[in-house]
mmCIF file of C-alpha atoms in Angstrom:
data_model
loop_
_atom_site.group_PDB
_atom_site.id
_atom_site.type_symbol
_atom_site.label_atom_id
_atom_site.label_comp_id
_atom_site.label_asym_id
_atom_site.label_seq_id
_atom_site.Cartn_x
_atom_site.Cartn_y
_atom_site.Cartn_z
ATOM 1 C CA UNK A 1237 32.056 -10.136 -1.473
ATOM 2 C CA UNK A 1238 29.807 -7.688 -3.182
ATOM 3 C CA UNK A 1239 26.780 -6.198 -0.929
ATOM 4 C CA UNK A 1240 23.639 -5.142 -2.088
ATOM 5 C CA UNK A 1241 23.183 -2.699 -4.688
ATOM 6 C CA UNK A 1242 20.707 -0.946 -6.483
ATOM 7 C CA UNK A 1243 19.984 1.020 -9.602
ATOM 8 C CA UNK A 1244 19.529 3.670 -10.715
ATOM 9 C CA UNK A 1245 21.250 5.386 -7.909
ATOM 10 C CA UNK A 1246 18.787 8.576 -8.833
ATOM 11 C CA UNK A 1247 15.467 9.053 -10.850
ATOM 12 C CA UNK A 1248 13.663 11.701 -11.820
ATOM 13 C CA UNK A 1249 10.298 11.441 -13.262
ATOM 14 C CA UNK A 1250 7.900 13.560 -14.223
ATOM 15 C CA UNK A 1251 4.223 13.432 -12.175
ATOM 16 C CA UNK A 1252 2.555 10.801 -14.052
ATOM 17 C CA UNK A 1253 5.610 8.381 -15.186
ATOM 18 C CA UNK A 1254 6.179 4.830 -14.427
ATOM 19 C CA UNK A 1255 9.401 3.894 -12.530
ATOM 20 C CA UNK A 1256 11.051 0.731 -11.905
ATOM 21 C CA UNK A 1257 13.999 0.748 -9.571
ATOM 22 C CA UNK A 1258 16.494 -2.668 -9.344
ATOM 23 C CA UNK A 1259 17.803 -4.520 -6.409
ATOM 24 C CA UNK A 1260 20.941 -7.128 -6.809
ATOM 25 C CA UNK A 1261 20.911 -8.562 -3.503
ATOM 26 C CA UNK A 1262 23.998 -10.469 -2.134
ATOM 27 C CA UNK A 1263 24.174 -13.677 -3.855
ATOM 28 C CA UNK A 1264 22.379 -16.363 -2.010
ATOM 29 C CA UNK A 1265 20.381 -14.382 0.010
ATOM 30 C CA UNK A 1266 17.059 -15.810 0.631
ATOM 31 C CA UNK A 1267 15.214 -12.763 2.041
ATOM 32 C CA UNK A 1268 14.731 -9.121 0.188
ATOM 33 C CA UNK A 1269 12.684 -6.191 1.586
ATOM 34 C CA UNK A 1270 11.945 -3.131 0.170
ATOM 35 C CA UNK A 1271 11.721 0.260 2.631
ATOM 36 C CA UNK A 1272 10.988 3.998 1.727
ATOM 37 C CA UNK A 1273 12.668 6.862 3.560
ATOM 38 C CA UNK A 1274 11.213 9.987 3.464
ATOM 39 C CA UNK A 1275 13.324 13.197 3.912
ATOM 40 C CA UNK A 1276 14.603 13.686 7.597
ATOM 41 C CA UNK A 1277 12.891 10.069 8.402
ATOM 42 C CA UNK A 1278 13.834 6.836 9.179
ATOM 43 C CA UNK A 1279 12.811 4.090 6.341
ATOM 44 C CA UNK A 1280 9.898 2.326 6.617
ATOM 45 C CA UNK A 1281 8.626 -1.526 5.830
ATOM 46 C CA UNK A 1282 7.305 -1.619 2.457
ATOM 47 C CA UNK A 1283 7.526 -5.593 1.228
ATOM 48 C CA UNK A 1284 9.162 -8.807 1.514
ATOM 49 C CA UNK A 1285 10.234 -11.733 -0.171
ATOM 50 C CA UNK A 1286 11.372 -15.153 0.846
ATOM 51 C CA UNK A 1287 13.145 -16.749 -2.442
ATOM 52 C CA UNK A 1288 10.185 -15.789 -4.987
ATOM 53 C CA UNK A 1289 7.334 -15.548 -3.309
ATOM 54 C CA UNK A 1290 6.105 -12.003 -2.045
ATOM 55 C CA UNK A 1291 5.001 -13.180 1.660
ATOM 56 C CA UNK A 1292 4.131 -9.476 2.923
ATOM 57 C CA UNK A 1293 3.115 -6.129 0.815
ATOM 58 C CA UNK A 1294 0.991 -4.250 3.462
ATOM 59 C CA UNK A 1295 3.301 -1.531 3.401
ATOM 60 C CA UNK A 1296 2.712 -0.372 0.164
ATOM 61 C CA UNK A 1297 1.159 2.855 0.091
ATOM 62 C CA UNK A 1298 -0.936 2.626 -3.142
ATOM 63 C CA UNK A 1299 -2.239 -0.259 -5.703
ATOM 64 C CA UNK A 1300 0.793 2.345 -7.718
ATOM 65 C CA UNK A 1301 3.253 -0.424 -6.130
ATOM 66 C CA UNK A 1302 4.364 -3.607 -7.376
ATOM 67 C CA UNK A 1303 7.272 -5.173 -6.828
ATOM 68 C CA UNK A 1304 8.528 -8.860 -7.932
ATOM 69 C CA UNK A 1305 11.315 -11.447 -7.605
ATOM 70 C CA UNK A 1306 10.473 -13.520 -10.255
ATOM 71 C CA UNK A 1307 13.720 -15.771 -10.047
ATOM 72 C CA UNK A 1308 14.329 -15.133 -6.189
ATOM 73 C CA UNK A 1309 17.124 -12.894 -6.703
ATOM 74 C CA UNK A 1310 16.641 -9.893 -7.814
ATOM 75 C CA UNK A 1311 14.040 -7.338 -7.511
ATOM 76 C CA UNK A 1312 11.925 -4.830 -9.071
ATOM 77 C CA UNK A 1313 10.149 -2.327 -7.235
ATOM 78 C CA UNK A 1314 7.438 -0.382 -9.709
ATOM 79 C CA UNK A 1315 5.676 2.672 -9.236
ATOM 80 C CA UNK A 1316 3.099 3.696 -11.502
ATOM 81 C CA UNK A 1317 1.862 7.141 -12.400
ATOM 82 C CA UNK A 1318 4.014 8.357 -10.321
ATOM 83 C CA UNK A 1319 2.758 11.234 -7.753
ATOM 84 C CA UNK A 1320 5.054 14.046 -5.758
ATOM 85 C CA UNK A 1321 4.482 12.405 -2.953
ATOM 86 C CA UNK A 1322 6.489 9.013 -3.997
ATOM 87 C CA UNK A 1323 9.543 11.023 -4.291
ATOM 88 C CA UNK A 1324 11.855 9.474 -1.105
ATOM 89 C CA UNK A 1325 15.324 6.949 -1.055
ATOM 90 C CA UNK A 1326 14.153 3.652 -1.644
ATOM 91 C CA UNK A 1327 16.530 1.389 0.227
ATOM 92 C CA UNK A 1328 16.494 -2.878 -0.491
ATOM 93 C CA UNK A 1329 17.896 -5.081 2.171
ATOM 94 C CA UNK A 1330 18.523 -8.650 1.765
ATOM 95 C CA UNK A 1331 19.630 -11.488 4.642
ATOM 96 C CA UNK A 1332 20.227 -14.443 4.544
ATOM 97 C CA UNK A 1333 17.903 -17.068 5.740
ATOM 98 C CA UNK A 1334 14.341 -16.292 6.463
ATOM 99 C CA UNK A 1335 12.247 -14.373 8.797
ATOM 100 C CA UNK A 1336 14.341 -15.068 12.028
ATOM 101 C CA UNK A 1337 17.208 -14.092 10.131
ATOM 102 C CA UNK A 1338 18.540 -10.714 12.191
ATOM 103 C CA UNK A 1339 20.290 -8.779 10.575
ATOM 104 C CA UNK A 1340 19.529 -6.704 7.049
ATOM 105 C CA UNK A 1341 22.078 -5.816 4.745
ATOM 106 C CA UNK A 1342 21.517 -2.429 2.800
ATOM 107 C CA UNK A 1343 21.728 -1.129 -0.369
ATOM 108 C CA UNK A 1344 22.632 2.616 -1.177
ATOM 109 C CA UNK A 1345 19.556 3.224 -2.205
ATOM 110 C CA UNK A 1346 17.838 4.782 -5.309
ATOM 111 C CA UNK A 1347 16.893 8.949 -4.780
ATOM 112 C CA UNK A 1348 13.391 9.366 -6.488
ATOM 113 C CA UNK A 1349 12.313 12.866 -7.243
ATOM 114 C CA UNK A 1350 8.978 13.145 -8.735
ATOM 115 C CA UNK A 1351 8.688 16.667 -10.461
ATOM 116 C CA UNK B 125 4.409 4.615 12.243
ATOM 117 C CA UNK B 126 7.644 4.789 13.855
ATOM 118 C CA UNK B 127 8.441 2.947 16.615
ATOM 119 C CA UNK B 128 11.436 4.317 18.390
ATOM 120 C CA UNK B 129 12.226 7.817 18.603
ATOM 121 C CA UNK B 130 16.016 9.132 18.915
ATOM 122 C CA UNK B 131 16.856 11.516 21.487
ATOM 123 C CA UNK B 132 18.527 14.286 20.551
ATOM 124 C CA UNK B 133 17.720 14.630 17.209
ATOM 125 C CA UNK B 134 20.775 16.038 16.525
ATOM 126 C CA UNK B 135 23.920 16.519 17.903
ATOM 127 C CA UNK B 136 27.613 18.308 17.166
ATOM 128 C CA UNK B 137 30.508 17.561 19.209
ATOM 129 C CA UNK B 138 34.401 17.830 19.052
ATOM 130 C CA UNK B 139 36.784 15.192 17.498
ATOM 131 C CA UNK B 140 38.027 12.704 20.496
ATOM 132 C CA UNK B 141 34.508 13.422 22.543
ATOM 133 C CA UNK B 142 32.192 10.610 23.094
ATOM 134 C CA UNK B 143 28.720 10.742 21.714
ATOM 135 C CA UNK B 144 25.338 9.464 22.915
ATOM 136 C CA UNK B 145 22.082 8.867 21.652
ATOM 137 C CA UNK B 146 18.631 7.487 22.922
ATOM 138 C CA UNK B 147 15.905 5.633 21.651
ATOM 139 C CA UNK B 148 12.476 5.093 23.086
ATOM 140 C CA UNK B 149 10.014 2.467 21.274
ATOM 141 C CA UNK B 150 6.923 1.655 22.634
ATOM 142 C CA UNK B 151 5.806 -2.502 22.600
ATOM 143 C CA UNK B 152 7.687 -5.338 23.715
ATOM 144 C CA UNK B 153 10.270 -5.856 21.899
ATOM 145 C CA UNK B 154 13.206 -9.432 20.972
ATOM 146 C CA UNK B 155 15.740 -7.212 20.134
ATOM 147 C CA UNK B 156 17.085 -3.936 19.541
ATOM 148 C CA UNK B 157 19.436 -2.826 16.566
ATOM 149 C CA UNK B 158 21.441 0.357 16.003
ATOM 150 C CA UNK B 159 22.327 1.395 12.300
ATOM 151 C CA UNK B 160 24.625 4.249 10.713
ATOM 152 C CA UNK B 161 23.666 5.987 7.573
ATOM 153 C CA UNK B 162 25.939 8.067 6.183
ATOM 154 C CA UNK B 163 24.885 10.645 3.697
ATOM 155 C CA UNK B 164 23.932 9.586 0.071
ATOM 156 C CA UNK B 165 24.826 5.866 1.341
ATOM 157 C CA UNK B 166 22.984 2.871 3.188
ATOM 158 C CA UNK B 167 22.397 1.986 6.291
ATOM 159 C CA UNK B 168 25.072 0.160 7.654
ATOM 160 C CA UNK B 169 24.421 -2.509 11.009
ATOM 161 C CA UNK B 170 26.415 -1.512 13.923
ATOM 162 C CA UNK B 171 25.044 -3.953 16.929
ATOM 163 C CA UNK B 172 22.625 -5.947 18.095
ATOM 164 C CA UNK B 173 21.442 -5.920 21.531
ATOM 165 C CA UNK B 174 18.859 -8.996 22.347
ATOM 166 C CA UNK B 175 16.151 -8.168 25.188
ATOM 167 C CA UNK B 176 17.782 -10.296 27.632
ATOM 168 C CA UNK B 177 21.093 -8.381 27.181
ATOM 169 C CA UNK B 178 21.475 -5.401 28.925
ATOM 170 C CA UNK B 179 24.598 -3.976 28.061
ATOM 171 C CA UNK B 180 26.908 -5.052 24.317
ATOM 172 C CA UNK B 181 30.021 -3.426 23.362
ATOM 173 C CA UNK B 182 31.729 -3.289 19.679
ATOM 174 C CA UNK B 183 34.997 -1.719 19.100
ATOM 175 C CA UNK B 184 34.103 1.970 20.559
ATOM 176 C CA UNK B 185 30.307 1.380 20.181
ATOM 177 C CA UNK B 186 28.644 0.454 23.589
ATOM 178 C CA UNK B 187 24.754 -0.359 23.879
ATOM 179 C CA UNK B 188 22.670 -0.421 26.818
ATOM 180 C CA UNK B 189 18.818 -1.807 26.786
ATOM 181 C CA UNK B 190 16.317 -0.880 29.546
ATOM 182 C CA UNK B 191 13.470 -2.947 28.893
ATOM 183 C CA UNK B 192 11.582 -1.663 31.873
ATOM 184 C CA UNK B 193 12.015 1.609 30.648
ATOM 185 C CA UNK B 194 11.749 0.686 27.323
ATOM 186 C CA UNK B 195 14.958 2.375 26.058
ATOM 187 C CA UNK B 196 18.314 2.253 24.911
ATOM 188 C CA UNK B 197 21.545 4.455 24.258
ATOM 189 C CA UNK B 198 24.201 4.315 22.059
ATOM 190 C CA UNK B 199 27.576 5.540 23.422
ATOM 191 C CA UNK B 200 30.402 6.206 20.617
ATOM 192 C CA UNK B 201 33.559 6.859 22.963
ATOM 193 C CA UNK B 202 36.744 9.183 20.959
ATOM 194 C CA UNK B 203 34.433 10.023 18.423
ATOM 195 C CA UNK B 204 36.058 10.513 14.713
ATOM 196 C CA UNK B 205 35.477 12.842 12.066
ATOM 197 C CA UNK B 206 34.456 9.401 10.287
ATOM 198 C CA UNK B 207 31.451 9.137 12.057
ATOM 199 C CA UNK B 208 29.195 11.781 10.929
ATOM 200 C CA UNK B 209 26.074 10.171 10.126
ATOM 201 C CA UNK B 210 22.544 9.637 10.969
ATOM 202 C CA UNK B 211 22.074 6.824 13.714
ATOM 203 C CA UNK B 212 18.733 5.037 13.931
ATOM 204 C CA UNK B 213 17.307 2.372 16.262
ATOM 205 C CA UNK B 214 15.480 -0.378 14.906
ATOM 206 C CA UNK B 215 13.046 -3.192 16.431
ATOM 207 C CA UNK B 216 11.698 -6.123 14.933
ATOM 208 C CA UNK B 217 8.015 -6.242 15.155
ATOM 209 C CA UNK B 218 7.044 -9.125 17.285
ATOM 210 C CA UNK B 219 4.012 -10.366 15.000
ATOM 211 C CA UNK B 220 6.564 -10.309 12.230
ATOM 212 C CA UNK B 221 10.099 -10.054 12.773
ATOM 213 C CA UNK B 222 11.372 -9.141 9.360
ATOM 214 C CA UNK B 223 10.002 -6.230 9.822
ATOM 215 C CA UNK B 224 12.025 -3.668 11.166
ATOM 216 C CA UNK B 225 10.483 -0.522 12.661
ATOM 217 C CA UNK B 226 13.040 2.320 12.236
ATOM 218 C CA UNK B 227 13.202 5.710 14.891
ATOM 219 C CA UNK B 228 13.496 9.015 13.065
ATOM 220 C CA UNK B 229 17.156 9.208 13.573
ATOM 221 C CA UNK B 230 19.626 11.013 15.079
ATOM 222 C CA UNK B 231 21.918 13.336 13.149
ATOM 223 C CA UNK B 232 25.813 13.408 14.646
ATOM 224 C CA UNK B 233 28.015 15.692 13.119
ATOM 225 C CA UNK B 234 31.638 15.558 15.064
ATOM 226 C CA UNK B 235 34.117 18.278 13.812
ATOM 227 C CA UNK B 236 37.480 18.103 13.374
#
């Protein structure tokens, strides 16, 4: 079956633009997280979702972020007024039940570049 | 923060060598979980290894957990050109297991 994917694959935005990047998570999937990977780093926790409701956000760096599941599949992660700093991968993972669920399936990611 | 640092950080080795990496975390942990990343793609699960495992084998993957010493290693034996990639350790936070606290990686490169 299909895995998780996301789009775009890469952004660019200029300092100051809005972003929204999509997750399709594999279908039936109750859980969806959103990480950020810096350069060189591993990715780290940004927010997660059990069906539609956003249960956990304190990884978001800035008031910037929003991200919703507004029909419990897929998700938007937004970044407002975007800074150079926001430019990293941001991966999506989805499994399958909820939070004692173990394992994380990942998307490819979406490359944001803020110029 | 990161919670598990890999050991080396990067590492180059022959086709048909075997490979190992470390990770070190810090707080108790339920489990321990090893994932591949290969460039410009996601990370991929390889193995889990629960805390009251100590050793977990997969095809040519083989874990090891030392929860006194709060470690683990990841052993790829006959290494392929294939698996180039960055290899990270993960842990689930015990407050909150969904959240996964990734290392900084380890970068293999094997040459043909």
């Amino acid at each position: 079956g299909a895995g998780v994917s996301q789009s775009p694959r890469y952004k660019v935005a200029k300092r100051g633009q809005d972003v929204a990047l999509r997750c399709d998570p594999i279908s039936g999937h109750v859980s969806l997280f959103w990480y950020q990977q810096a350069l060189g780093q591993g990715p780290e926790f940004l927010t997660y979702f059990q069906n539609e409701a956003q249960l956990d956000k304190s990884g978001l760096p800035s008031d910037r972020f929003f991200a919703e599941r507004p029909e419990g599949s897929v998700s938007t992660l937004k970044i407002q007024r975007t800074q150079q700093e926001d430019s990293a991968v941001y991966l999506c993972a989805s499994s399958l039940a909820g939070p004692q669920e173990d394992t994380q399936y990942f998307g490819p990611g979406t490359r944001l570049t803020v110029l | 923060s990161q919670q598990g640092e890999e050991d080396p950080q990067a590492l180059s080795i022959q086709e048909g060598e075997n490979a190992t990496m470390n990770c070190s975390y810090k707080t108790s942990i339920n489990n321990l979980q090893w994932y591949r990343q290969n460039s410009g793609r996601g990370l991929v699960h390889l193995i889990l290894i629960r805390s009251n495992e100590r050793e977990k084998h997969s095809g040519r993957l083989r874990v090891t957990l030392d929860t006194s010493k709060k470690s683990s290693s990841l052993l790829i034996t006959a290494s392929r050109a294939a698996d180039t990639a960055s290899y990270f350790c993960a842990t689930p936070r015990m407050d909150s297991s969904y959240k996964l606290i990734f290392g900084s990686g380890t970068r293999l490169l094997v040459r043909p």
